[in-house]
mmCIF file of C-alpha atoms in Angstrom:
data_model
loop_
_atom_site.group_PDB
_atom_site.id
_atom_site.type_symbol
_atom_site.label_atom_id
_atom_site.label_comp_id
_atom_site.label_asym_id
_atom_site.label_seq_id
_atom_site.Cartn_x
_atom_site.Cartn_y
_atom_site.Cartn_z
ATOM 1 C CA UNK A 75 26.529 46.903 91.717
ATOM 2 C CA UNK A 76 25.075 45.977 88.396
ATOM 3 C CA UNK A 77 23.955 42.874 89.490
ATOM 4 C CA UNK A 78 22.071 44.755 92.240
ATOM 5 C CA UNK A 79 20.781 46.582 90.294
ATOM 6 C CA UNK A 80 19.120 43.956 88.375
ATOM 7 C CA UNK A 81 17.468 42.283 90.581
ATOM 8 C CA UNK A 82 16.069 45.520 92.689
ATOM 9 C CA UNK A 83 14.733 46.257 88.311
ATOM 10 C CA UNK A 84 13.375 42.924 88.611
ATOM 11 C CA UNK A 85 11.265 42.950 92.191
ATOM 12 C CA UNK A 86 9.947 46.768 91.534
ATOM 13 C CA UNK A 87 8.630 44.735 88.224
ATOM 14 C CA UNK A 88 7.203 42.018 90.010
ATOM 15 C CA UNK A 89 5.028 44.645 92.332
ATOM 16 C CA UNK A 90 4.499 46.173 89.747
ATOM 17 C CA UNK A 91 2.320 43.291 87.674
ATOM 18 C CA UNK A 92 1.346 42.036 91.579
ATOM 19 C CA UNK A 93 0.284 45.635 92.701
ATOM 20 C CA UNK A 94 -3.428 45.457 90.208
ATOM 21 C CA UNK A 95 -3.608 49.038 89.854
ATOM 22 C CA UNK A 96 -6.873 51.319 88.609
ATOM 23 C CA UNK A 97 -5.987 53.459 85.345
ATOM 24 C CA UNK A 98 -6.954 56.739 86.760
ATOM 25 C CA UNK A 99 -10.637 57.922 87.286
ATOM 26 C CA UNK A 100 -11.110 54.293 87.780
ATOM 27 C CA UNK A 101 -13.591 52.347 90.847
ATOM 28 C CA UNK A 102 -15.136 49.575 92.416
ATOM 29 C CA UNK A 103 -18.193 50.214 91.846
ATOM 30 C CA UNK A 104 -19.935 49.565 95.789
ATOM 31 C CA UNK A 105 -23.766 50.379 94.234
ATOM 32 C CA UNK A 106 -24.891 53.387 92.097
ATOM 33 C CA UNK A 107 -28.897 52.760 92.934
ATOM 34 C CA UNK A 108 -29.045 53.286 89.835
ATOM 35 C CA UNK A 109 -33.430 51.223 88.776
ATOM 36 C CA UNK A 110 -32.563 50.119 92.626
ATOM 37 C CA UNK A 111 -36.252 49.957 94.293
ATOM 38 C CA UNK A 112 -36.175 49.243 98.084
ATOM 39 C CA UNK A 113 -39.077 46.902 98.805
ATOM 40 C CA UNK A 114 -37.236 44.583 96.824
ATOM 41 C CA UNK A 115 -33.484 43.428 96.420
ATOM 42 C CA UNK A 116 -32.431 42.227 93.204
ATOM 43 C CA UNK A 117 -29.911 39.023 92.093
ATOM 44 C CA UNK A 118 -26.254 40.942 92.089
ATOM 45 C CA UNK A 119 -25.707 44.260 92.054
ATOM 46 C CA UNK A 120 -24.366 47.575 89.243
ATOM 47 C CA UNK A 121 -20.670 45.549 89.323
ATOM 48 C CA UNK A 122 -22.045 42.516 88.711
ATOM 49 C CA UNK A 123 -21.465 41.073 92.055
ATOM 50 C CA UNK A 124 -24.534 39.177 94.219
ATOM 51 C CA UNK A 125 -25.793 40.568 96.570
ATOM 52 C CA UNK A 126 -26.872 38.869 99.664
ATOM 53 C CA UNK A 127 -29.101 41.246 101.723
ATOM 54 C CA UNK A 128 -30.064 44.063 101.986
ATOM 55 C CA UNK A 129 -31.606 46.186 104.848
ATOM 56 C CA UNK A 130 -34.329 49.336 104.986
ATOM 57 C CA UNK A 131 -34.350 48.983 108.832
ATOM 58 C CA UNK A 132 -36.406 52.354 110.974
ATOM 59 C CA UNK A 133 -36.645 54.647 107.859
ATOM 60 C CA UNK A 134 -38.787 55.407 104.933
ATOM 61 C CA UNK A 135 -36.750 54.600 101.097
ATOM 62 C CA UNK A 136 -37.509 54.756 97.860
ATOM 63 C CA UNK A 137 -35.667 56.227 94.820
ATOM 64 C CA UNK A 138 -35.796 59.247 93.333
ATOM 65 C CA UNK A 139 -34.241 60.285 89.690
ATOM 66 C CA UNK A 140 -31.548 56.699 90.214
ATOM 67 C CA UNK A 141 -30.896 58.440 93.879
ATOM 68 C CA UNK A 142 -31.630 56.781 96.967
ATOM 69 C CA UNK A 143 -34.027 58.941 99.559
ATOM 70 C CA UNK A 144 -33.763 57.952 102.649
ATOM 71 C CA UNK A 145 -35.491 58.812 105.342
ATOM 72 C CA UNK A 146 -34.614 57.623 108.889
ATOM 73 C CA UNK A 147 -37.131 57.120 112.120
ATOM 74 C CA UNK A 148 -35.178 55.620 114.210
ATOM 75 C CA UNK A 149 -37.022 53.994 116.935
ATOM 76 C CA UNK A 150 -37.909 55.958 119.516
ATOM 77 C CA UNK A 151 -36.748 54.973 123.942
ATOM 78 C CA UNK A 152 -39.827 54.986 125.764
ATOM 79 C CA UNK A 153 -39.517 52.842 128.887
ATOM 80 C CA UNK A 154 -42.942 51.770 130.388
ATOM 81 C CA UNK A 155 -44.009 50.398 126.833
ATOM 82 C CA UNK A 156 -40.352 48.344 125.885
ATOM 83 C CA UNK A 157 -38.872 48.453 128.578
ATOM 84 C CA UNK A 158 -41.269 48.573 132.396
ATOM 85 C CA UNK A 159 -40.987 45.433 134.424
ATOM 86 C CA UNK A 160 -38.787 43.625 131.493
ATOM 87 C CA UNK A 161 -36.759 41.598 133.749
ATOM 88 C CA UNK A 162 -33.520 42.144 135.325
ATOM 89 C CA UNK A 163 -34.542 46.907 134.642
ATOM 90 C CA UNK A 164 -35.165 48.240 138.129
ATOM 91 C CA UNK A 165 -35.526 51.430 136.110
ATOM 92 C CA UNK A 166 -36.138 54.201 133.422
ATOM 93 C CA UNK A 167 -31.804 54.141 133.983
ATOM 94 C CA UNK A 168 -31.207 50.274 133.613
ATOM 95 C CA UNK A 169 -33.718 51.116 130.739
ATOM 96 C CA UNK A 170 -31.272 52.648 129.006
ATOM 97 C CA UNK A 171 -28.104 51.432 128.898
ATOM 98 C CA UNK A 172 -30.215 47.691 127.260
ATOM 99 C CA UNK A 173 -31.801 50.205 124.716
ATOM 100 C CA UNK A 174 -27.886 51.478 123.182
ATOM 101 C CA UNK A 175 -26.180 48.276 123.848
ATOM 102 C CA UNK A 176 -28.941 47.471 120.546
ATOM 103 C CA UNK A 177 -28.645 48.080 117.641
ATOM 104 C CA UNK A 178 -32.566 47.244 117.226
ATOM 105 C CA UNK A 179 -33.129 51.104 117.727
ATOM 106 C CA UNK A 180 -31.660 52.315 114.913
ATOM 107 C CA UNK A 181 -32.580 53.822 111.558
ATOM 108 C CA UNK A 182 -30.191 50.996 109.098
ATOM 109 C CA UNK A 183 -29.451 50.726 105.757
ATOM 110 C CA UNK A 184 -26.865 48.805 104.483
ATOM 111 C CA UNK A 185 -26.476 45.699 102.087
ATOM 112 C CA UNK A 186 -23.690 43.177 101.233
ATOM 113 C CA UNK A 187 -22.591 42.413 97.769
ATOM 114 C CA UNK A 188 -19.831 39.793 97.413
ATOM 115 C CA UNK A 189 -16.996 42.092 96.040
ATOM 116 C CA UNK A 190 -14.477 39.339 96.711
ATOM 117 C CA UNK A 191 -16.143 37.827 93.405
ATOM 118 C CA UNK A 192 -14.942 40.988 91.454
ATOM 119 C CA UNK A 193 -11.727 40.685 88.813
ATOM 120 C CA UNK A 194 -8.499 42.133 90.363
ATOM 121 C CA UNK A 195 -10.353 43.646 93.286
ATOM 122 C CA UNK A 196 -8.313 45.301 95.453
ATOM 123 C CA UNK A 197 -8.606 46.991 98.373
ATOM 124 C CA UNK A 198 -8.451 51.684 98.115
ATOM 125 C CA UNK A 199 -7.017 54.186 100.067
ATOM 126 C CA UNK A 200 -10.416 56.323 99.179
ATOM 127 C CA UNK A 201 -14.305 56.069 99.852
ATOM 128 C CA UNK A 202 -16.524 57.715 96.624
ATOM 129 C CA UNK A 203 -20.057 58.830 98.652
ATOM 130 C CA UNK A 204 -22.569 61.167 96.151
ATOM 131 C CA UNK A 205 -24.849 62.363 99.055
ATOM 132 C CA UNK A 206 -27.238 65.273 100.418
ATOM 133 C CA UNK A 207 -28.967 65.574 102.933
ATOM 134 C CA UNK A 208 -32.275 67.228 103.464
ATOM 135 C CA UNK A 209 -31.650 70.025 106.171
ATOM 136 C CA UNK A 210 -27.691 69.796 106.051
ATOM 137 C CA UNK A 211 -25.280 68.565 109.251
ATOM 138 C CA UNK A 212 -26.762 64.888 109.230
ATOM 139 C CA UNK A 213 -23.056 63.531 109.756
ATOM 140 C CA UNK A 214 -24.238 64.503 113.167
ATOM 141 C CA UNK A 215 -26.616 61.894 113.451
ATOM 142 C CA UNK A 216 -25.099 59.425 111.034
ATOM 143 C CA UNK A 217 -22.807 56.366 111.542
ATOM 144 C CA UNK A 218 -20.928 54.503 109.242
ATOM 145 C CA UNK A 219 -19.844 50.466 110.094
ATOM 146 C CA UNK A 220 -18.166 47.809 108.474
ATOM 147 C CA UNK A 221 -18.347 44.286 108.902
ATOM 148 C CA UNK A 222 -16.433 42.359 107.017
ATOM 149 C CA UNK A 223 -16.973 38.986 106.348
ATOM 150 C CA UNK A 224 -18.303 39.287 109.927
ATOM 151 C CA UNK A 225 -15.118 38.728 111.403
ATOM 152 C CA UNK A 226 -13.458 42.675 112.303
ATOM 153 C CA UNK A 227 -16.166 46.026 112.822
ATOM 154 C CA UNK A 228 -14.960 49.272 111.950
ATOM 155 C CA UNK A 229 -17.710 51.575 113.639
ATOM 156 C CA UNK A 230 -17.084 55.816 113.514
ATOM 157 C CA UNK A 231 -19.938 58.800 113.382
ATOM 158 C CA UNK A 232 -20.109 59.855 110.374
ATOM 159 C CA UNK A 233 -19.132 63.267 111.499
ATOM 160 C CA UNK A 234 -15.184 62.587 112.606
ATOM 161 C CA UNK A 235 -14.389 60.541 108.926
ATOM 162 C CA UNK A 236 -11.601 62.052 107.285
ATOM 163 C CA UNK A 237 -11.708 62.653 103.471
ATOM 164 C CA UNK A 238 -8.712 62.988 101.705
ATOM 165 C CA UNK A 239 -7.923 66.910 102.251
ATOM 166 C CA UNK A 240 -7.513 66.214 106.037
ATOM 167 C CA UNK A 241 -11.186 67.629 106.459
ATOM 168 C CA UNK A 242 -13.860 65.903 107.947
ATOM 169 C CA UNK A 243 -17.423 65.556 105.627
ATOM 170 C CA UNK A 244 -20.481 67.854 106.807
ATOM 171 C CA UNK A 245 -23.095 67.400 104.113
ATOM 172 C CA UNK A 246 -25.433 69.564 102.709
ATOM 173 C CA UNK A 247 -28.313 70.391 100.852
ATOM 174 C CA UNK A 248 -26.124 70.556 98.238
ATOM 175 C CA UNK A 249 -25.055 67.190 95.811
ATOM 176 C CA UNK A 250 -21.891 66.822 96.949
ATOM 177 C CA UNK A 251 -18.569 63.077 96.002
ATOM 178 C CA UNK A 252 -16.912 62.890 100.079
ATOM 179 C CA UNK A 253 -13.557 61.357 99.513
ATOM 180 C CA UNK A 254 -12.961 59.436 102.075
ATOM 181 C CA UNK A 255 -9.703 58.572 102.916
ATOM 182 C CA UNK A 256 -10.347 55.213 104.550
ATOM 183 C CA UNK A 257 -7.034 54.762 106.838
ATOM 184 C CA UNK A 258 -7.076 58.156 107.986
ATOM 185 C CA UNK A 259 -10.993 57.175 109.354
ATOM 186 C CA UNK A 260 -9.906 53.735 111.001
ATOM 187 C CA UNK A 261 -11.505 51.899 108.155
ATOM 188 C CA UNK A 262 -10.261 49.328 106.122
ATOM 189 C CA UNK A 263 -9.935 49.391 101.744
ATOM 190 C CA UNK A 264 -12.651 47.378 100.931
ATOM 191 C CA UNK A 265 -15.577 45.566 102.678
ATOM 192 C CA UNK A 266 -18.372 43.301 101.884
ATOM 193 C CA UNK A 267 -20.725 44.542 104.659
ATOM 194 C CA UNK A 268 -21.509 48.544 104.266
ATOM 195 C CA UNK A 269 -24.511 50.347 106.706
ATOM 196 C CA UNK A 270 -24.978 53.954 106.993
ATOM 197 C CA UNK A 271 -27.368 53.712 110.447
ATOM 198 C CA UNK A 272 -28.520 56.556 111.556
ATOM 199 C CA UNK A 273 -29.485 57.148 115.960
ATOM 200 C CA UNK A 274 -31.536 60.540 115.078
ATOM 201 C CA UNK A 275 -34.294 61.397 112.453
ATOM 202 C CA UNK A 276 -32.277 62.355 108.958
ATOM 203 C CA UNK A 277 -32.688 62.102 105.170
ATOM 204 C CA UNK A 278 -30.347 62.038 103.260
ATOM 205 C CA UNK A 279 -29.763 61.240 99.454
ATOM 206 C CA UNK A 280 -27.114 57.658 98.137
ATOM 207 C CA UNK A 281 -26.622 58.580 94.981
ATOM 208 C CA UNK A 282 -23.009 56.714 94.752
ATOM 209 C CA UNK A 283 -21.360 54.957 96.736
ATOM 210 C CA UNK A 284 -17.213 53.245 94.884
ATOM 211 C CA UNK A 285 -13.807 52.764 96.737
ATOM 212 C CA UNK A 286 -10.790 53.917 94.692
ATOM 213 C CA UNK A 287 -6.678 54.170 93.855
ATOM 214 C CA UNK A 288 -5.784 50.598 94.893
ATOM 215 C CA UNK A 289 -3.689 50.519 97.680
ATOM 216 C CA UNK A 290 -2.624 46.769 97.763
ATOM 217 C CA UNK A 291 -4.127 42.919 96.331
ATOM 218 C CA UNK A 292 -6.917 41.567 98.158
ATOM 219 C CA UNK A 293 -5.829 38.211 99.747
ATOM 220 C CA UNK A 294 -7.865 34.079 98.352
ATOM 221 C CA UNK A 295 -8.796 35.117 102.693
ATOM 222 C CA UNK A 296 -10.236 38.927 102.815
ATOM 223 C CA UNK A 297 -8.979 40.090 106.382
ATOM 224 C CA UNK A 298 -5.977 39.125 105.466
ATOM 225 C CA UNK A 299 -3.081 41.954 105.951
ATOM 226 C CA UNK A 300 -5.800 44.141 107.671
ATOM 227 C CA UNK A 301 -3.812 45.680 110.024
ATOM 228 C CA UNK A 302 -5.772 48.759 111.986
ATOM 229 C CA UNK A 303 -7.703 48.463 114.926
ATOM 230 C CA UNK A 304 -10.376 46.543 115.774
ATOM 231 C CA UNK A 305 -13.059 49.819 116.588
ATOM 232 C CA UNK A 306 -16.065 47.547 117.538
ATOM 233 C CA UNK A 307 -20.129 46.883 116.368
ATOM 234 C CA UNK A 308 -21.359 50.839 116.403
ATOM 235 C CA UNK A 309 -22.822 49.956 120.272
ATOM 236 C CA UNK A 310 -18.978 50.155 120.847
ATOM 237 C CA UNK A 311 -19.628 53.763 120.670
ATOM 238 C CA UNK A 312 -20.743 56.491 122.363
ATOM 239 C CA UNK A 313 -24.357 56.374 121.469
ATOM 240 C CA UNK A 314 -25.726 57.994 123.993
ATOM 241 C CA UNK A 315 -23.745 60.460 124.007
ATOM 242 C CA UNK A 316 -23.931 60.965 120.630
ATOM 243 C CA UNK A 317 -27.545 60.979 121.349
ATOM 244 C CA UNK A 318 -27.739 63.619 124.277
ATOM 245 C CA UNK A 319 -25.211 66.513 121.513
ATOM 246 C CA UNK A 320 -27.835 66.607 120.097
ATOM 247 C CA UNK A 321 -30.269 68.419 122.298
ATOM 248 C CA UNK A 322 -33.114 67.089 120.483
#
C-alpha cells in the first residue's frame, strides 16, 4: 500500500511540474494596444512575440489614450454595382448567396502573433477582453474567430460566447473586462491568429486582450490535443440570418 501511495504521489509531483501553472493574477498578454498605431505594424507585440500580420479591413481605427478605437464599416451589398451581369449570377438572390459566402465584406480587425514562441506558453481556460462600445449592444454585430496554424477554424457570434459565470457578453458604453470561458464557447485555449469582425456598422474600443488560468502546456505541434469540434470559418455561420435579425 505504501509503495502504491508513493507511486501516486510521485506521479502527482511530475504532473505539477509538467503543467506550467500561472501564478495568481498572471496572464499571457495578447496585446494591450499601448502606443499602437493601426497604420504601422510593429515587429513585436507587447508580450515580446513577433507580429506576423495585422488586418484593419472595412473599418477606421485610431489609438486613443492607449486603447484602439475601431469603427467597423462592412461593405454594403450592392447588386447593380458588384454582381449584376457577373458570370453565374442570374438574379439578386444568387448575388446575395455569393456576398454572404465571402468574408471580404466584413469589417475585420485581426492580428497574428507568434504566441508559440513565448516561454511556458499554455492553453488557458479564459480569454480576457477589456472592451466598451459607442452605443452598447455591439456584441450582436460582432464575430470572434481564430485559426491556429491555419489548420483549424473556430468562429462564433460574440453574443453567443459564454462568460465565466455562464452568462453571455453584453457590451456597454462603459469599460468592462469580459472573462470568456473558452471551452464553453467552443474555442481552444490558445491561438496565434485572432480576429474580431463585424457584420454591421459598430464602434468599439479595445484596451487589453489576454489569456489566463493555464490548463495544459502547448505541445511541439500547437494543434495537438485540440479536442474541440471544428466550428468552421466565419462564413460558415448564418451571417445573413444575423444581419436580418438586426433589422438594420
